[in-house]
XYZ file of C-alpha atoms in Angstrom:
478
model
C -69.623 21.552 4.401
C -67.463 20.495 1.654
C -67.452 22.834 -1.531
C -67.162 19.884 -3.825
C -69.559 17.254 -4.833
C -70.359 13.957 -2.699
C -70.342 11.934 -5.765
C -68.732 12.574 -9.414
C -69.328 10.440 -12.456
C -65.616 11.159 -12.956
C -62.764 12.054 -11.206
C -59.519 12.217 -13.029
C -56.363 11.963 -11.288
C -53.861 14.254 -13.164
C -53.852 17.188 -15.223
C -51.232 17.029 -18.222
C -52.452 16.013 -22.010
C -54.299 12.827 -21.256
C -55.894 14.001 -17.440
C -57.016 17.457 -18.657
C -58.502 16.358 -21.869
C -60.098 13.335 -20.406
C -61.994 15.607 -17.574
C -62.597 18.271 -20.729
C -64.525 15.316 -22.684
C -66.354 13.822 -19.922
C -67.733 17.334 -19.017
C -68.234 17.951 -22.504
C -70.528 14.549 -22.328
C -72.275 15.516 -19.271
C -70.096 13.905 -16.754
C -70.255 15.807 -14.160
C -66.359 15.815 -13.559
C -63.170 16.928 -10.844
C -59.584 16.848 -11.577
C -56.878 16.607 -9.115
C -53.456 17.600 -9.724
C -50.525 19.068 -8.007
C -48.357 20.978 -10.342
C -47.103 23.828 -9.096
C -44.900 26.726 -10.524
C -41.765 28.334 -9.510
C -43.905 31.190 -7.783
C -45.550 28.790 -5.758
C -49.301 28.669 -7.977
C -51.346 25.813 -9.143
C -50.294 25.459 -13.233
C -51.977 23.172 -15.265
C -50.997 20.765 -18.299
C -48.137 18.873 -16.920
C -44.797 18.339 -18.550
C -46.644 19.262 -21.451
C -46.945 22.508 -20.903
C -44.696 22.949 -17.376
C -41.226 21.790 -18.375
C -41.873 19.699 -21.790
C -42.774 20.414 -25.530
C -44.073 23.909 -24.651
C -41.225 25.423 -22.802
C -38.845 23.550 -25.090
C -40.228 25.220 -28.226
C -40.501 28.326 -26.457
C -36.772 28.547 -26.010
C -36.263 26.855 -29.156
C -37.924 29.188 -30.910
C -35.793 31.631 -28.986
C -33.131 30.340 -29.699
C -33.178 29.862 -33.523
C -33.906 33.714 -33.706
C -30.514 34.702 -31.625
C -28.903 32.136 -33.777
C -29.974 33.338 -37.357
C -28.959 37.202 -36.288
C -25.723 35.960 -35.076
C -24.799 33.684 -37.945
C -27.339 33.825 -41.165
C -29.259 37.531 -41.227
C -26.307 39.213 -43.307
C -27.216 37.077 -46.282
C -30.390 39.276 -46.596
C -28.570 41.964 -46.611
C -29.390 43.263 -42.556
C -27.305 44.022 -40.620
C -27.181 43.749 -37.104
C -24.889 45.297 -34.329
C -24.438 45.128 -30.754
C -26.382 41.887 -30.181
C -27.113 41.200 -26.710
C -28.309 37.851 -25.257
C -30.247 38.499 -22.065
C -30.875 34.869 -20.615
C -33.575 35.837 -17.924
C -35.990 37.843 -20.212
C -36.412 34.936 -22.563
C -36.823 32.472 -20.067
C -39.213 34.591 -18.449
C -40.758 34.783 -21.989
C -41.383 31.043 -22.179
C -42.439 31.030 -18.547
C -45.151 33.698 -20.090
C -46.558 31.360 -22.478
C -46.617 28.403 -20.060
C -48.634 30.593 -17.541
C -50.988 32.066 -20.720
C -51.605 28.378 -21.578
C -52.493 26.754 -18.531
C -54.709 29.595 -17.930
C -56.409 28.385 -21.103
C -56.736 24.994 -19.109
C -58.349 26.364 -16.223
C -60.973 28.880 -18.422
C -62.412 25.835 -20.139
C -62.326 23.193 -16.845
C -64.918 26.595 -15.422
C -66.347 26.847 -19.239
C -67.795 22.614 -18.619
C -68.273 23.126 -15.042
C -65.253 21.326 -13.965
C -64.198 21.326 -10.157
C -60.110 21.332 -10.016
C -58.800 20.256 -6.800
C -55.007 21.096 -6.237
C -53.821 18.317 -4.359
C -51.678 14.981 -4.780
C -54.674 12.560 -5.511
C -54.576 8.956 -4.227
C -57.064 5.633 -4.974
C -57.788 4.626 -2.184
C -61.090 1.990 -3.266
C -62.467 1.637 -6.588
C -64.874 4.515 -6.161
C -63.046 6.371 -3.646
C -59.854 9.002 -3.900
C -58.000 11.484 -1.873
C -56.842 14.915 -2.459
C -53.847 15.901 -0.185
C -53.016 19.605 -0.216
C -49.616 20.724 -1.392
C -49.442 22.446 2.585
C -49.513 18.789 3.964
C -53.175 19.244 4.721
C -55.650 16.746 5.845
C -56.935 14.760 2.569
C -60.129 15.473 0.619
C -61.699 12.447 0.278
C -63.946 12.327 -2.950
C -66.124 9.743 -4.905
C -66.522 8.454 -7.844
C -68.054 6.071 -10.275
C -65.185 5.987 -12.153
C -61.591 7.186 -11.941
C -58.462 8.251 -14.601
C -55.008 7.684 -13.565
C -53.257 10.169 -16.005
C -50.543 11.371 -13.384
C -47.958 11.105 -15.978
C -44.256 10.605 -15.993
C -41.145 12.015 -14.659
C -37.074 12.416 -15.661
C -35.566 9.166 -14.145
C -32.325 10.154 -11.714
C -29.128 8.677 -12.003
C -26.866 7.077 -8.920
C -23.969 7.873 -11.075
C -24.879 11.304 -11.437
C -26.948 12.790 -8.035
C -29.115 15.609 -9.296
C -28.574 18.734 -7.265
C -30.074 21.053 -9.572
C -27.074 23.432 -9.609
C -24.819 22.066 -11.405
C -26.036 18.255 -11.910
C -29.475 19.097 -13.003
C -32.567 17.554 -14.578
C -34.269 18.385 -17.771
C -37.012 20.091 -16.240
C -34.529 22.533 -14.387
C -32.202 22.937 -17.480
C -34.937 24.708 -19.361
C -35.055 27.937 -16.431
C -31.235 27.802 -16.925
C -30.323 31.671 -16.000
C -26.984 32.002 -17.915
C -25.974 30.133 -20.783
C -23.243 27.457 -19.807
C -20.055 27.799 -21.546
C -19.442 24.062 -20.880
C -22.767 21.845 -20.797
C -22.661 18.110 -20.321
C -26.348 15.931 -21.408
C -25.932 12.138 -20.604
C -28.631 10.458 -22.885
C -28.677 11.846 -26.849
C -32.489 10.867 -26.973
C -35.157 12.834 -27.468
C -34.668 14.973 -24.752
C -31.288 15.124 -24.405
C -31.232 16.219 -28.321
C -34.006 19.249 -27.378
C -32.696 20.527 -24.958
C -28.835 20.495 -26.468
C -30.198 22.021 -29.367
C -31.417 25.221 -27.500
C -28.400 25.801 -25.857
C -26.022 25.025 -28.253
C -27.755 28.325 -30.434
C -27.089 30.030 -27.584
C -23.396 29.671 -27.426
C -22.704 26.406 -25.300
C -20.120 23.592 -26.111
C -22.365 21.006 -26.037
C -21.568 17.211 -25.212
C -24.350 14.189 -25.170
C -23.345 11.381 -23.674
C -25.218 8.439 -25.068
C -24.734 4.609 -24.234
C -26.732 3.546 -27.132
C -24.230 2.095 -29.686
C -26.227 3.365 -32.617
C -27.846 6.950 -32.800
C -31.683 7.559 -32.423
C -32.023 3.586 -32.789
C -35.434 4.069 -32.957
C -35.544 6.107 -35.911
C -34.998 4.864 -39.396
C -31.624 4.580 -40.165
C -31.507 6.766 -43.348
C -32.941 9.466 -41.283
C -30.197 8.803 -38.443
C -28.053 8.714 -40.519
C -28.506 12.191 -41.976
C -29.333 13.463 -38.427
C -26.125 12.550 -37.230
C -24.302 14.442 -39.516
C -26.782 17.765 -39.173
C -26.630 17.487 -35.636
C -22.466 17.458 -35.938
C -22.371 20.000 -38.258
C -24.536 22.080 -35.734
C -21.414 21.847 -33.393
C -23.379 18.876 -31.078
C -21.054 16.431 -29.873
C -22.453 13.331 -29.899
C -20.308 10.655 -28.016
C -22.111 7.309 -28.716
C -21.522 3.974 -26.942
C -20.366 5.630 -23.463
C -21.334 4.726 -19.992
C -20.928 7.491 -17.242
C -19.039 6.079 -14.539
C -19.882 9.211 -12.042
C -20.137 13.185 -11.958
C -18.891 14.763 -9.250
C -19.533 18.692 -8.440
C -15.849 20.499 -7.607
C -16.531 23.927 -6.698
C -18.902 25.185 -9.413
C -17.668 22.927 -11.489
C -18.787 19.429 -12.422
C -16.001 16.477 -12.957
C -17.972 13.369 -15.290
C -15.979 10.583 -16.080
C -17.095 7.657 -18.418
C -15.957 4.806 -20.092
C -16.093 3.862 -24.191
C -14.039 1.388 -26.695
C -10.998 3.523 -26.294
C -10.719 3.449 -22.077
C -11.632 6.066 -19.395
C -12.159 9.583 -20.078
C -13.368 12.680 -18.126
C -14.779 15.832 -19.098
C -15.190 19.098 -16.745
C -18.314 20.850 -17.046
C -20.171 23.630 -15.972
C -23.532 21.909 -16.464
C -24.799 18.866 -16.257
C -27.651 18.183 -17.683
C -29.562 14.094 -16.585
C -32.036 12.881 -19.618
C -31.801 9.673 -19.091
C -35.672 8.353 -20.024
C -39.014 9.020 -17.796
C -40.308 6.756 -15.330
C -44.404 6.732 -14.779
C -45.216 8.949 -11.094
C -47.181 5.509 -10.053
C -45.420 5.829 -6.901
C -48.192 6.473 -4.073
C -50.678 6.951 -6.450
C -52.875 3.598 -4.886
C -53.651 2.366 -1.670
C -52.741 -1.432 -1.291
C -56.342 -1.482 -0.065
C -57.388 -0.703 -3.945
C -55.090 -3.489 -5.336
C -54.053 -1.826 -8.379
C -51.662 -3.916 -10.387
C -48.255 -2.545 -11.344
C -45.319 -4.121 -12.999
C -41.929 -3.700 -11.592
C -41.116 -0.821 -13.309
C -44.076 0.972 -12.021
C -46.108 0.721 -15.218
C -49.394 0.415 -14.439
C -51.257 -3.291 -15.957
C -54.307 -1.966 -18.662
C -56.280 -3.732 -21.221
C -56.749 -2.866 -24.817
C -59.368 -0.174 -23.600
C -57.449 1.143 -20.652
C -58.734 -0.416 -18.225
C -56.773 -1.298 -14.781
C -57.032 -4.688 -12.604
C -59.391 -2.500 -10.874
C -63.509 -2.510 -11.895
C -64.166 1.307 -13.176
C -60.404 2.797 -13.019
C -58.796 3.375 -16.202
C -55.020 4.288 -16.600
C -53.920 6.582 -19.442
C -50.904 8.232 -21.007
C -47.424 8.203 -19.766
C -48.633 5.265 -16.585
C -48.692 2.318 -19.141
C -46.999 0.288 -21.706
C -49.482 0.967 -24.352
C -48.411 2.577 -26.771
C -45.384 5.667 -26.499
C -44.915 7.974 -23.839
C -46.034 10.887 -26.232
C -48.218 14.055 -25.362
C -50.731 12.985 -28.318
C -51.128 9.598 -27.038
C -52.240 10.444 -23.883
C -54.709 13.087 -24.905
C -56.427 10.335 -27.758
C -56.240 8.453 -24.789
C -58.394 10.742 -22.689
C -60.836 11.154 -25.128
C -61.263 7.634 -25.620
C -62.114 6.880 -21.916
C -64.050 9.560 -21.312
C -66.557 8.485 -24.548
C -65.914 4.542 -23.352
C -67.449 5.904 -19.873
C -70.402 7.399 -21.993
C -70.769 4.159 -23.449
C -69.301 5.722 -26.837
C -66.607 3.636 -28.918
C -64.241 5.609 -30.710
C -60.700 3.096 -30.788
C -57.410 4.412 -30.728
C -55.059 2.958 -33.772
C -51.708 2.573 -32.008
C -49.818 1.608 -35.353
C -50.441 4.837 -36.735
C -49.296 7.251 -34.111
C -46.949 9.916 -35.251
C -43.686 10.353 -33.741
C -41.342 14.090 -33.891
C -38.234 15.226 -32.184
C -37.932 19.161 -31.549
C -34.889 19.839 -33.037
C -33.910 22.387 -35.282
C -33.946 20.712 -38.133
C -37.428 18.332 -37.031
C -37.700 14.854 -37.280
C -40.987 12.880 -37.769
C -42.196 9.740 -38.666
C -44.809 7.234 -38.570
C -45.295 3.514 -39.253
C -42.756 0.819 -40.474
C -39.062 1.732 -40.507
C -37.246 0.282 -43.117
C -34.938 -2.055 -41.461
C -38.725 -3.285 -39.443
C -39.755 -3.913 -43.104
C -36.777 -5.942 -43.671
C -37.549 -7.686 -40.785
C -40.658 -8.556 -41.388
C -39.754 -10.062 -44.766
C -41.876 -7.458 -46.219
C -41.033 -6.952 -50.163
C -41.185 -3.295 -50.326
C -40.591 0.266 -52.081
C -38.965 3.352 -51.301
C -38.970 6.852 -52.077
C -36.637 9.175 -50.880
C -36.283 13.543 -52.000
C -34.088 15.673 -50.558
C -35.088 19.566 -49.492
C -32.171 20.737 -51.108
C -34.022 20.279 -54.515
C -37.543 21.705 -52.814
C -38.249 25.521 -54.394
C -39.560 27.060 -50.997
C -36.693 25.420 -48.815
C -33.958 26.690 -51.388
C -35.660 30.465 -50.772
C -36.085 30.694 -47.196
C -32.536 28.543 -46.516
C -33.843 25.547 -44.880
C -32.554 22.449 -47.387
C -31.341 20.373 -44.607
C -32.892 16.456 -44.348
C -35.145 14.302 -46.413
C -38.664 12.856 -46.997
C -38.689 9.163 -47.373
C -41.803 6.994 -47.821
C -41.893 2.843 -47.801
C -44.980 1.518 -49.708
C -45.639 -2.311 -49.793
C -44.101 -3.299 -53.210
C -47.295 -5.350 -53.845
C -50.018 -3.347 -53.035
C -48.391 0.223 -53.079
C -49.848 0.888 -49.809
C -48.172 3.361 -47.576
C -46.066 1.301 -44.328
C -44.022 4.493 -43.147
C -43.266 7.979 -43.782
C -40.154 9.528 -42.668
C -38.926 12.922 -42.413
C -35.775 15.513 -41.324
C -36.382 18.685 -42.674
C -37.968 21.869 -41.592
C -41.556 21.881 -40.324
C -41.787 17.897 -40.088
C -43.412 17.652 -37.582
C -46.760 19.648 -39.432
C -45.609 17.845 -42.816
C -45.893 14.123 -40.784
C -50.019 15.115 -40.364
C -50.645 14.458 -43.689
C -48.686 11.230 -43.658
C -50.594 9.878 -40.687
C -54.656 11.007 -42.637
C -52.999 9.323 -45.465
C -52.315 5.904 -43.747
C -55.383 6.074 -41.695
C -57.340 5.571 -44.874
C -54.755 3.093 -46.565
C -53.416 5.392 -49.003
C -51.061 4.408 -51.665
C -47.850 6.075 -53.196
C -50.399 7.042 -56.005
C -52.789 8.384 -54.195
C -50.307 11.258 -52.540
C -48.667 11.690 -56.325
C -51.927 12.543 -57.603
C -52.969 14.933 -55.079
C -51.913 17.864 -55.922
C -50.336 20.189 -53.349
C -49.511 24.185 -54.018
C -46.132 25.057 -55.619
C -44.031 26.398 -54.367
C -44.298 24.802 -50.317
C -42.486 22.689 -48.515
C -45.526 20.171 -48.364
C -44.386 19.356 -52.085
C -41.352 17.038 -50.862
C -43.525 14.437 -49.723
C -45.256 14.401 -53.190
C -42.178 14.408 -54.774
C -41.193 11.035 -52.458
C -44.543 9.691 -54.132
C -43.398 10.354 -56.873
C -39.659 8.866 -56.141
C -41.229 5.517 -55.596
C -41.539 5.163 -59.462
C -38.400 7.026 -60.057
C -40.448 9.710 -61.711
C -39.517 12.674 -59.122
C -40.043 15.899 -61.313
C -37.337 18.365 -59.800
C -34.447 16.404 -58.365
C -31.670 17.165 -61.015
């Protein structure tokens, strides 16, 4: 006799951001609830939370965070007057710290799936009818089939592979195995200068690596305002990143324990040896397999899968969240406001997701962050507007701790004053863009954030001071 129940409210197909916090909210509404996923960890154990947690933001920051510490002792700490000697980089202890913190944390997963009573199946989970899935154990196992009255997709996404560049993970690798990396490479290749490619370049250029992105985007972080670009670009070199924009990777070759890349820009053919090679190309949905054609699930030809407004698929009662569709960005936060939305639509609960104000943040060392309207969209839109732009070179708290890089700029409709983006580059902007977003969920002006006050001296004082830029009444930029 099966251990598991012969008919769930809700089974949820996936257990990253938007999968484990859709089954989480279900329970939570008396759902009674399963989640199937099939992460598993180097060591061979179930690990929940996805790229989230797995081999994405978490184990980024992790090694970030790493990272920055090696690289302030090395370069900065003699400027408080410490001094340090004998430093010693040992590569395998801090990866085996982040791999800590991504075992502590999915932990945390599992404790409250038993806390609501939630069954987790480990297993690669498959619709096969709208009320009907499978469970197929990692071991090749015969299938669990389960039913429900309704079913998540939330299987997420994963690194898309190059035929120019044939991932081996040894020397051609992806972004999921170039954060377990077990010596820092002395010569380390990235083709795409995105958002991953920029993470992960970041971490190992503290470390010691010459680091090269590869980008074939003409214009850096295109999706980012330009100021902030702009001033990214020129961080980012200053770091010791070399960006190469406008290049197209012809192939990468391994040669011994080498790798051989050539590509193509304005100026001809070039080629680079490498001792890494690191592929972040972009993500592309894991849609493949997850329906039978029995369940006629629509997907589009890049394996997106087709939803409504409210998430829901072609199918009656089977919703698709987070990284599987085209609504809205393939961002960890998405996903889980996702969750929570289906899981109180299922209740019959209506709690809608506002998809223009979704914050966006890179993390680098310095962070970027924004949310809403870029200025060039403005422009585009024919939008008379406003801007307001302070640097954290003139902020009291950056000046003290040594973090003056970037900028806070805000656009405000030059009619009404009301808030249509925030931008930022600076240290901590990706807790600064929170109050940003509360701000233009309730239609906030440039007023409104000049006359709240905010405690002096903190960094949270440069977005005032952008406020306050707007009228050109900024009180400590000399």
């Amino acid at each position: 006799m099966s251990k598991y129940e012969s008919t769930y409210d809700v089974i949820v197909l996936g257990a990253g951001p938007a999968g484990y916090v859709a089954a989480i909210r279900a329970a939570q509404l008396g759902l009674k609830t399963a989640c199937v996923d099939n992460w598993m960890s180097p060591d061979g154990k179930t690990s929940l939370g996805g790229t989230y947690i797995n081999a994405g933001c978490i184990s980024s920051m992790a090694l970030l965070e790493s990272a920055k510490i090696y690289h302030q002792i090395r370069n900065d700490i003699k400027d408080h007057g410490i001094s340090v000697d004998n430093i010693k980089l040992d590569v395998p202890k801090m990866i085996a710290r982040k791999d800590k913190k991504v075992d502590m944390l999915s932990k945390q997963i599992k404790q409250v799936f038993a806390d609501n009573g939630i069954d987790f199946i480990h297993g690669s989970g498959k619709l096969l009818t709208a009320r009907q899935v499978s469970a197929t154990p990692p071991n090749g196992g015969k299938p669990i089939i389960l039913n429900a009255k309704n079913v998540i997709l939330a299987t997420g996404s994963s690194p898309i592979e190059l035929g120019c560049a044939p991932i081996d993970n040894e020397v051609i690798i992806d972004s999921t195995a170039a954060l377990s990396l077990q010596s820092v490479p002395k010569k380390l290749g990235i083709i795409g200068a995105g958002i991953i490619g920029l993470e992960i370049g970041g971490i190992w250029n503290k470390l010691g690596s010459d680091v090269t992105l590869l980008e074939a985007q003409e214009i850096f972080l295109h999706v980012t305002d330009q100021q902030i670009s702009l001033e990214a670009y020129k961080i980012y070199t200053n770091q010791g990143l070399d960006l190469r924009m406008g290049t197209r990777v012809i192939s990468a070759k391994r040669s011994k324990d080498k790798v051989i890349v050539e590509y193509q820009d304005q100026e001809g053919n070039h080629t680079l040896k490498l001792d890494k090679l690191i592929v972040a190309s972009g993500r592309k949905p894991n849609s493949e397999n997850i329906a039978a054609p029995e369940a006629e699930l629509v997907l589009d030809e890049n394996g997106y899968i087709h939803v409504d407004e409210k998430c829901c698929t072609t199918v009656p009662g089977v919703y698709a969240i987070g990284d599987l569709t085209l609504l809205g960005p393939m961002l960890a936060h998405k996903g889980l406001e996702e969750g929570v939305f289906v899981a109180e639509q299922i209740a019959n609960m209506e709690t809608p997701i506002n998809y223009d104000i979704i914050p966006s943040v890179i993390y680098t060392d310095p962070e970027i962050a924004w949310v809403g309207h870029t200025e060039q969209a403005v422009q585009a839109l024919g939008i008379k507007y406003n801007t307001g732009v302070f640097p954290l070179k003139a902020n009291g708290r950056a000046e003290a701790i040594d973090k003056t890089e970037g900028l806070v700029k805000i656009i405000t409709n030059a009619e009404t004053d009301i808030i249509m983006g925030v931008h930022i580059i600076g240290i901590n902007a990706s807790e600064l863009i929170a109050e940003a977003v509360l701000a233009m969920e309730f239609s906030a002006s440039s007023e409104d954030l000049a006359r709240t006050i905010h405690a002096h001296p903190t960094i949270s004082e440069v977005l005032h001071e952008a406020a306050l830029a707007i009228d050109n009444r900024s009180l400590h930029l000399p």
